[in-house]
């Protein structure tokens, strides 16, 4: 049995949480297809592999109608 402890003691944003979980190996295309079943409108994700100070990670940007959500507000 495998166990994953998720301890965000200092807080974590939604896109950071999603990037961490997808980084465990969930297929990105499968995830986006499943998300479409929720009928949330034209919501997509932009995935970018990044490296900061020698640490590799995944950055996810939430897009609504092709624009970053932050710009929609």
Tab-separated table of C-alpha atoms in Angstrom:
chain	number	residue	atom	x	y	z
A	1	UNK	CA	0.000	0.000	0.000
A	2	UNK	CA	1.237	3.485	-0.858
A	3	UNK	CA	0.528	6.503	1.294
A	4	UNK	CA	0.804	10.153	0.361
A	5	UNK	CA	0.917	12.790	3.062
A	6	UNK	CA	-0.159	16.195	1.854
A	7	UNK	CA	1.001	18.788	4.372
A	8	UNK	CA	0.576	22.346	3.121
A	9	UNK	CA	1.446	23.909	6.460
A	10	UNK	CA	2.188	27.328	4.945
A	11	UNK	CA	-0.710	27.285	2.480
A	12	UNK	CA	-0.893	26.356	-1.185
A	13	UNK	CA	-2.753	27.773	-4.169
A	14	UNK	CA	-5.080	25.784	-6.390
A	15	UNK	CA	-2.757	25.674	-9.369
A	16	UNK	CA	0.139	24.631	-7.111
A	17	UNK	CA	-1.960	21.804	-5.682
A	18	UNK	CA	-3.004	20.682	-9.140
A	19	UNK	CA	0.583	20.808	-10.429
A	20	UNK	CA	1.771	18.710	-7.495
A	21	UNK	CA	-0.892	16.072	-8.064
A	22	UNK	CA	-0.367	15.950	-11.835
A	23	UNK	CA	3.351	15.689	-11.182
A	24	UNK	CA	2.665	12.333	-9.549
A	25	UNK	CA	1.875	10.891	-12.974
A	26	UNK	CA	-1.728	11.629	-13.936
A	27	UNK	CA	-2.031	11.929	-17.707
A	28	UNK	CA	-2.650	15.596	-18.574
A	29	UNK	CA	-4.839	14.868	-21.595
A	30	UNK	CA	-7.004	12.478	-19.564
A	31	UNK	CA	-7.346	15.100	-16.833
A	32	UNK	CA	-8.499	17.788	-19.276
A	33	UNK	CA	-11.005	15.421	-20.904
A	34	UNK	CA	-12.451	14.525	-17.503
A	35	UNK	CA	-12.654	18.201	-16.585
A	36	UNK	CA	-14.737	18.897	-19.702
A	37	UNK	CA	-17.415	16.573	-18.299
A	38	UNK	CA	-18.072	19.154	-15.554
A	39	UNK	CA	-19.376	21.673	-18.133
A	40	UNK	CA	-17.440	24.584	-16.635
A	41	UNK	CA	-17.328	26.471	-19.905
A	42	UNK	CA	-14.191	27.100	-21.910
A	43	UNK	CA	-11.706	26.263	-19.113
A	44	UNK	CA	-8.277	24.982	-20.129
A	45	UNK	CA	-4.861	24.613	-18.565
A	46	UNK	CA	-1.457	25.651	-19.853
A	47	UNK	CA	1.298	23.313	-18.607
A	48	UNK	CA	4.896	24.515	-18.460
A	49	UNK	CA	7.892	22.562	-17.207
A	50	UNK	CA	10.035	24.951	-15.164
A	51	UNK	CA	13.337	24.851	-13.299
A	52	UNK	CA	14.144	27.300	-10.522
A	53	UNK	CA	17.392	27.164	-8.601
A	54	UNK	CA	18.015	23.649	-9.879
A	55	UNK	CA	14.606	22.290	-8.855
A	56	UNK	CA	12.326	21.075	-11.650
A	57	UNK	CA	8.587	21.452	-11.406
A	58	UNK	CA	5.345	21.933	-13.267
A	59	UNK	CA	3.612	25.301	-13.570
A	60	UNK	CA	-0.080	25.330	-14.423
A	61	UNK	CA	-1.989	28.368	-15.579
A	62	UNK	CA	-5.789	28.291	-15.611
A	63	UNK	CA	-7.246	29.759	-18.801
A	64	UNK	CA	-10.811	30.896	-19.348
A	65	UNK	CA	-11.711	31.590	-22.972
A	66	UNK	CA	-8.000	31.437	-23.774
A	67	UNK	CA	-7.022	34.129	-21.254
A	68	UNK	CA	-5.386	33.657	-17.843
A	69	UNK	CA	-7.999	33.763	-15.090
A	70	UNK	CA	-6.124	36.570	-13.289
A	71	UNK	CA	-6.709	38.823	-16.319
A	72	UNK	CA	-10.446	38.031	-16.379
A	73	UNK	CA	-11.167	39.678	-13.030
